[in-house]
XYZ file of C-alpha atoms in Angstrom:
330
model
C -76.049 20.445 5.679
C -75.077 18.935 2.291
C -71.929 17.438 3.425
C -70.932 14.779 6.171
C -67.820 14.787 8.593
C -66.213 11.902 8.288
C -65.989 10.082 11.622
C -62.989 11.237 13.371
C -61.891 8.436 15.468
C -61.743 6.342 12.511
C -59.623 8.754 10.168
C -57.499 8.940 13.300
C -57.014 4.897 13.141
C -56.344 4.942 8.890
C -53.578 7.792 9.863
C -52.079 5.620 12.348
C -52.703 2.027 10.085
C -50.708 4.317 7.273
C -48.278 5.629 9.356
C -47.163 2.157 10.503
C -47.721 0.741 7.168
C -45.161 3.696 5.627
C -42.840 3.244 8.511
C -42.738 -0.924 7.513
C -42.153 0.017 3.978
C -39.285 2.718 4.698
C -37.192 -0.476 7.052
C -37.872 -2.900 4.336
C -37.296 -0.990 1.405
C -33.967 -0.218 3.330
C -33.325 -3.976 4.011
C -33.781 -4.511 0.346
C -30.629 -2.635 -0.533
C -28.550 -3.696 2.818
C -29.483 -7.734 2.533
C -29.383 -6.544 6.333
C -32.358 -6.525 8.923
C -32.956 -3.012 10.441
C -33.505 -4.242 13.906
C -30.572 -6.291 14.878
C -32.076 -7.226 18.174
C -34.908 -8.567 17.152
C -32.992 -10.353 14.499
C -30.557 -12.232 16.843
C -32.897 -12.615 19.808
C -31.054 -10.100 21.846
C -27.550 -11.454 21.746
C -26.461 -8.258 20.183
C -22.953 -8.225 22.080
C -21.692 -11.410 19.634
C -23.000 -9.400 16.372
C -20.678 -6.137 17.258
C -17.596 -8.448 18.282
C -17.701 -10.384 14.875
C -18.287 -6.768 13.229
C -15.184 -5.569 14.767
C -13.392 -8.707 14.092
C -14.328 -8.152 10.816
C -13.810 -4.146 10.579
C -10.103 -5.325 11.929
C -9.050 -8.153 9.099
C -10.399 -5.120 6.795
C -7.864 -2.492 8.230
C -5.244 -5.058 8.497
C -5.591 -5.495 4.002
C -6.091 -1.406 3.952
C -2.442 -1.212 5.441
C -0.835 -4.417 3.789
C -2.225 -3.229 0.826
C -0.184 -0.032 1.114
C 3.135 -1.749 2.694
C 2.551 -4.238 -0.506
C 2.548 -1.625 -3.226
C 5.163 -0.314 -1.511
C 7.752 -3.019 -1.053
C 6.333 -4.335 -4.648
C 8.097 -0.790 -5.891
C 11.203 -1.246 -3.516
C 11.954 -4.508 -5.414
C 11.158 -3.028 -8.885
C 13.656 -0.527 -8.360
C 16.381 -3.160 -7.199
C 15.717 -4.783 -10.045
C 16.574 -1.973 -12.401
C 19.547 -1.245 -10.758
C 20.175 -4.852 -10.904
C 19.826 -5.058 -14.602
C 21.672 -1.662 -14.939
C 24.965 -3.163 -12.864
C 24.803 -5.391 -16.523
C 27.489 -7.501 -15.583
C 29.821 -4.133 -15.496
C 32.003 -5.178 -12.618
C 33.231 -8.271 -15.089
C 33.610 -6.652 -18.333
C 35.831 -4.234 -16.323
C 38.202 -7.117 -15.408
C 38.169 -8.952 -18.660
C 38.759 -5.069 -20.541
C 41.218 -4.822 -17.264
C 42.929 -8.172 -18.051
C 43.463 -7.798 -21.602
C 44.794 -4.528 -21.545
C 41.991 -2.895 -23.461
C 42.301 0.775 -22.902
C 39.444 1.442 -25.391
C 37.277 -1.241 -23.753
C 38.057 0.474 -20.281
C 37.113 3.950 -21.397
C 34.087 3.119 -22.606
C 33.275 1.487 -19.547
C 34.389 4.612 -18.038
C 31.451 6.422 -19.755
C 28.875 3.541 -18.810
C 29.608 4.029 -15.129
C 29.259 7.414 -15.151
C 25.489 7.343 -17.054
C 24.777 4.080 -14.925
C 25.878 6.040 -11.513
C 23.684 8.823 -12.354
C 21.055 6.197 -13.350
C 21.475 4.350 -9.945
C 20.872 8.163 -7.709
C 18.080 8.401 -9.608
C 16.657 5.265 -8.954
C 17.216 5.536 -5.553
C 15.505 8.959 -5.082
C 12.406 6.989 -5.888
C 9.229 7.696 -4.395
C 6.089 5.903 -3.551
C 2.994 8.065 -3.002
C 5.026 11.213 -2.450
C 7.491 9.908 0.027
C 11.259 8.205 -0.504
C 11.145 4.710 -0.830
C 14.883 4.561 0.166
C 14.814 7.455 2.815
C 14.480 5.123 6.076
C 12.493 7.313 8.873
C 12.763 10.351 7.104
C 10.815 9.653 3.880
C 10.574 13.600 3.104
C 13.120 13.940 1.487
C 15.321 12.206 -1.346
C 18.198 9.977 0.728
C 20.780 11.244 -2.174
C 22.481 13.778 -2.486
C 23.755 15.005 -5.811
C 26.064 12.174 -7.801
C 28.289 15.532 -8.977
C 29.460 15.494 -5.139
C 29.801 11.664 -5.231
C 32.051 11.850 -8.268
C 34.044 15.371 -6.842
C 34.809 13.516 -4.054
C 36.246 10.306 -5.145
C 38.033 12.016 -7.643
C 39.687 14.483 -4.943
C 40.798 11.128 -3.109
C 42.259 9.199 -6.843
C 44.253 12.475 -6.663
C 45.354 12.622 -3.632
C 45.997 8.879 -2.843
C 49.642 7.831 -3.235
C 49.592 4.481 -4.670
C 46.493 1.849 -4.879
C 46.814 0.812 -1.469
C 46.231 4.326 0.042
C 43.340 4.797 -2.408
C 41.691 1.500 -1.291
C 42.218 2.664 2.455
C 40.686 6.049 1.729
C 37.679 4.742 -0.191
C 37.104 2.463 2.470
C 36.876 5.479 4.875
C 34.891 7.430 2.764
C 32.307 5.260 2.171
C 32.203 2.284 5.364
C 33.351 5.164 8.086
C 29.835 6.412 9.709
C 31.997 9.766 10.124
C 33.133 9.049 6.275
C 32.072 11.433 3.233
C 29.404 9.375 1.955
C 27.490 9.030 5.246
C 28.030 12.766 6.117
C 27.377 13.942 2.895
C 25.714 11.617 0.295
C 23.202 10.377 2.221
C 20.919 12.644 3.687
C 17.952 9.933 4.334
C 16.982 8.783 7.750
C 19.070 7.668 9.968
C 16.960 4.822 11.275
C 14.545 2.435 9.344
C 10.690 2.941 8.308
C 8.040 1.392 10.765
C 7.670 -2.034 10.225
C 4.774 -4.037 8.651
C 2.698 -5.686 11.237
C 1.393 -8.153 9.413
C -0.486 -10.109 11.973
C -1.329 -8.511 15.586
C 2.494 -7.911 17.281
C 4.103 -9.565 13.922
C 6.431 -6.760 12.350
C 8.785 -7.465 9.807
C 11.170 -5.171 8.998
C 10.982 -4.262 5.157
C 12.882 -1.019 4.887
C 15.877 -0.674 2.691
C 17.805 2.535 2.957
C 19.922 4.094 0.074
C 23.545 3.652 2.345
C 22.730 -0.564 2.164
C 26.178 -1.767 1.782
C 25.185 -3.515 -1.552
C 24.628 -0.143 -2.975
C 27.525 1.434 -1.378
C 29.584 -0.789 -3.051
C 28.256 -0.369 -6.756
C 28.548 3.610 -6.198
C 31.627 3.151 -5.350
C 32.910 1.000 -8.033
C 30.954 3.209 -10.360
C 32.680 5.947 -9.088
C 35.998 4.610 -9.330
C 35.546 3.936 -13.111
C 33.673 7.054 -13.686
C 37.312 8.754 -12.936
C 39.292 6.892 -14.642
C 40.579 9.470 -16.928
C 42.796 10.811 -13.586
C 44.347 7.783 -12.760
C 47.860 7.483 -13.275
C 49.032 4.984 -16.460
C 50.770 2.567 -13.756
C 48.188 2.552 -11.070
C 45.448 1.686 -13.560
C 45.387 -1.859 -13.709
C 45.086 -1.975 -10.059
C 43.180 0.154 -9.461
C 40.383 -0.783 -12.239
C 40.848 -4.353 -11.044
C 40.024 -3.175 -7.529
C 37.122 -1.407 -8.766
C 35.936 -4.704 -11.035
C 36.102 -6.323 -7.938
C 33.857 -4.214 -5.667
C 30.963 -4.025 -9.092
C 30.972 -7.365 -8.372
C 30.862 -7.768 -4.653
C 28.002 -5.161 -5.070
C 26.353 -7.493 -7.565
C 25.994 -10.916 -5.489
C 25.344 -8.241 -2.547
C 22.607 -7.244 -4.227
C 21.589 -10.429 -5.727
C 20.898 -11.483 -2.049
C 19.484 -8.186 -0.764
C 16.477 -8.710 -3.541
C 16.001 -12.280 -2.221
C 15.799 -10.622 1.146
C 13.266 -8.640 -0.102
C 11.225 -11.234 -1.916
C 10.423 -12.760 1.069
C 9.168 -9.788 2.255
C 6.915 -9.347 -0.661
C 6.128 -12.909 0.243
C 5.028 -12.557 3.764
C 2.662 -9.778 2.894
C 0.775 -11.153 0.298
C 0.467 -14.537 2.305
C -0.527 -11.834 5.538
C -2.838 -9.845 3.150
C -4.466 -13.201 1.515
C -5.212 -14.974 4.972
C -6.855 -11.258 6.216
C -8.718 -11.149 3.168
C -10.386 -14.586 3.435
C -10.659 -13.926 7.596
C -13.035 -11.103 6.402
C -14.752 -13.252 4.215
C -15.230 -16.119 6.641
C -16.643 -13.571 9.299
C -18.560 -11.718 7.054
C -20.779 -14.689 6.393
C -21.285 -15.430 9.722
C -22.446 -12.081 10.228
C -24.667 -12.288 7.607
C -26.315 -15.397 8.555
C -27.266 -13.952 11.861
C -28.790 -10.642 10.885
C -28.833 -11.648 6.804
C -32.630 -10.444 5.294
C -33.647 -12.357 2.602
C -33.644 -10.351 -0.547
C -36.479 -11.707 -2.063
C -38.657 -12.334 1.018
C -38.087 -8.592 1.611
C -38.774 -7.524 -1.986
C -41.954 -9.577 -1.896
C -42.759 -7.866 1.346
C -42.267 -4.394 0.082
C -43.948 -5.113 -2.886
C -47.213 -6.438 -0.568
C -46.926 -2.974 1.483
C -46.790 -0.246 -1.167
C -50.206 -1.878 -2.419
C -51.409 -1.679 1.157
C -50.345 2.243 1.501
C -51.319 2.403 -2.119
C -55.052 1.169 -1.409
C -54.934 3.132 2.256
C -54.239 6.236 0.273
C -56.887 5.556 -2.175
C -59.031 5.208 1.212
C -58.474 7.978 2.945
C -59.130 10.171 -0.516
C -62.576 9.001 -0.830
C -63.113 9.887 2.638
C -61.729 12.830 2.422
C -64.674 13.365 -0.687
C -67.475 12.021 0.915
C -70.815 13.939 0.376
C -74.222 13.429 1.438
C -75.086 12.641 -2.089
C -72.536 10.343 -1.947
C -73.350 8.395 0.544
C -76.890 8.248 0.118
């Protein structure tokens, strides 16, 4: 017999030593890339109840940013929008009364023309959308609130035509677009009838950030956009009161709108406060967290280091045993 079995109880200890010492290496090389320790028990002598509530306190302030995040981008393109149509308006309402006062029938005209491109500016605006849903749509966001500004301008041209004097026409436009039972609410806008959900933006805090396309602010420029957009079918002697009347309501929608974007800002306001103090909760518990089941990076990279030479060398071991001869060990 040339060759000699190596003694089996004592292989049967090395496989075990290396099976630990692999095992050791596997969790450590782990906590190496987590900063975390494996066994959490261990880590915080037991009192692994406290660990998982600060994790979920933490896991919470994280969802709360995830969905402020979203409302944020969201109201943050709500207020953009205002502001275009803000910036559109351009002051329209009193250029219209000064053209109006001065009897500037050229001045007027073109005016005409502006409120027509500016009305089908403002519907398009307003049909805006913010990851595939209408910003301006209320609780049904499917959709765009709008209808199409042809129908807006058919209609308030059918009622120039058909009102008697300025008076009527005033009483008539106040139907059509005030009257919940009025053209523009039964025709125009086709958006939901109630708000959007809220924004919690702390636990039971909502805030209600939603504006829909029939806000009275923007009822009122579409309607004095409308107004001037038919001027050519207004009668010589009811124009001057009726372009004044229209001046008038451009402007009402102006300092309407003026505070509807302050409104707003606030709301942008609250959210990124909300957003900032969830961000920093997460922060604050995050630490704590990590001083309780934290690993030491390089304590653990040191301590991988030390048991990859110990498998390395048990490895090396085992081969030789595994090649023992006689000859060998003679």
């Amino acid at each position: 017999m040339t060759e000699i079995l190596p003694d089996i109880a004592a292989n049967t200890r090395l496989s075990r030593a290396i099976g630990l010492l692999k095992r050791d290496a596997d969790t450590t090389r782990t906590e190496v890339v987590t900063g975390r320790f494996e066994d959490v028990t261990r880590a915080v002598d037991g009192d692994v109840g406290t660990v998982h509530l600060l994790q979920k306190s933490r896991d919470d302030a994280r969802a709360f940013q995830q969905r402020l995040t979203l409302a944020e981008s969201r109201i943050d393109r709500t207020q953009a929008i205002l502001d275009g149509v803000a910036d559109s308006a351009g002051g329209i309402g009193a250029r219209t009364l000064a053209a109006n006062t001065l009897d500037q029938t050229a001045g007027l005209e073109a005016l005409s023309a502006e409120s027509t491109s500016t009305l089908e500016g403002l519907f398009s605006s307003l049909n805006g959308v913010f990851a595939g849903r209408a910003v301006f749509g209320g609780d049904d966001a499917s959709r765009s609130p709008l209808a199409d500004v042809d129908t807006l301008l058919g209609d308030v041209r059918t009622l120039i035509e058909n009102a008697t004097d300025p008076a009527d026409l005033e009483a008539a436009l106040d139907t059509y677009f005030n009257d919940p039972a009025g053209g523009f609410e039964t025709t125009i806008y086709v958006g939901g009838v109630g708000d959007a959900p809220g924004v919690e933006i702390a636990p039971g805090v909502l805030i209600d950030a939603d504006i829909k396309a029939n806000a009275q602010p923007l009822k009122e420029l579409m309607r004095g956009f409308a107004v001037m957009a038919n001027l050519d079918v207004i009668a010589e002697e009811d124009r001057d009161a009726i372009a004044a009347a229209a001046g008038g309501t451009l402007i009402n929608g102006e300092q309407e709108l003026t505070a509807l974007r302050a409104t707003v800002g606030v709301d942008q306001r609250r959210i990124s406060e909300s957003k900032a103090r969830f961000e920093n909760e997460e922060q604050v518990l995050d630490n704590i967290i990590t001083d309780r089941i934290g690993r030491d990076s390089f304590e653990a990279a040191t301590r991988l280091q030390l048991l990859e030479t110990q498998l390395e060398t048990s490895y090396l071991i085992t081969g030789r045993i595994a090649r023992l001869t006689l000859a060998q060990f003679l």
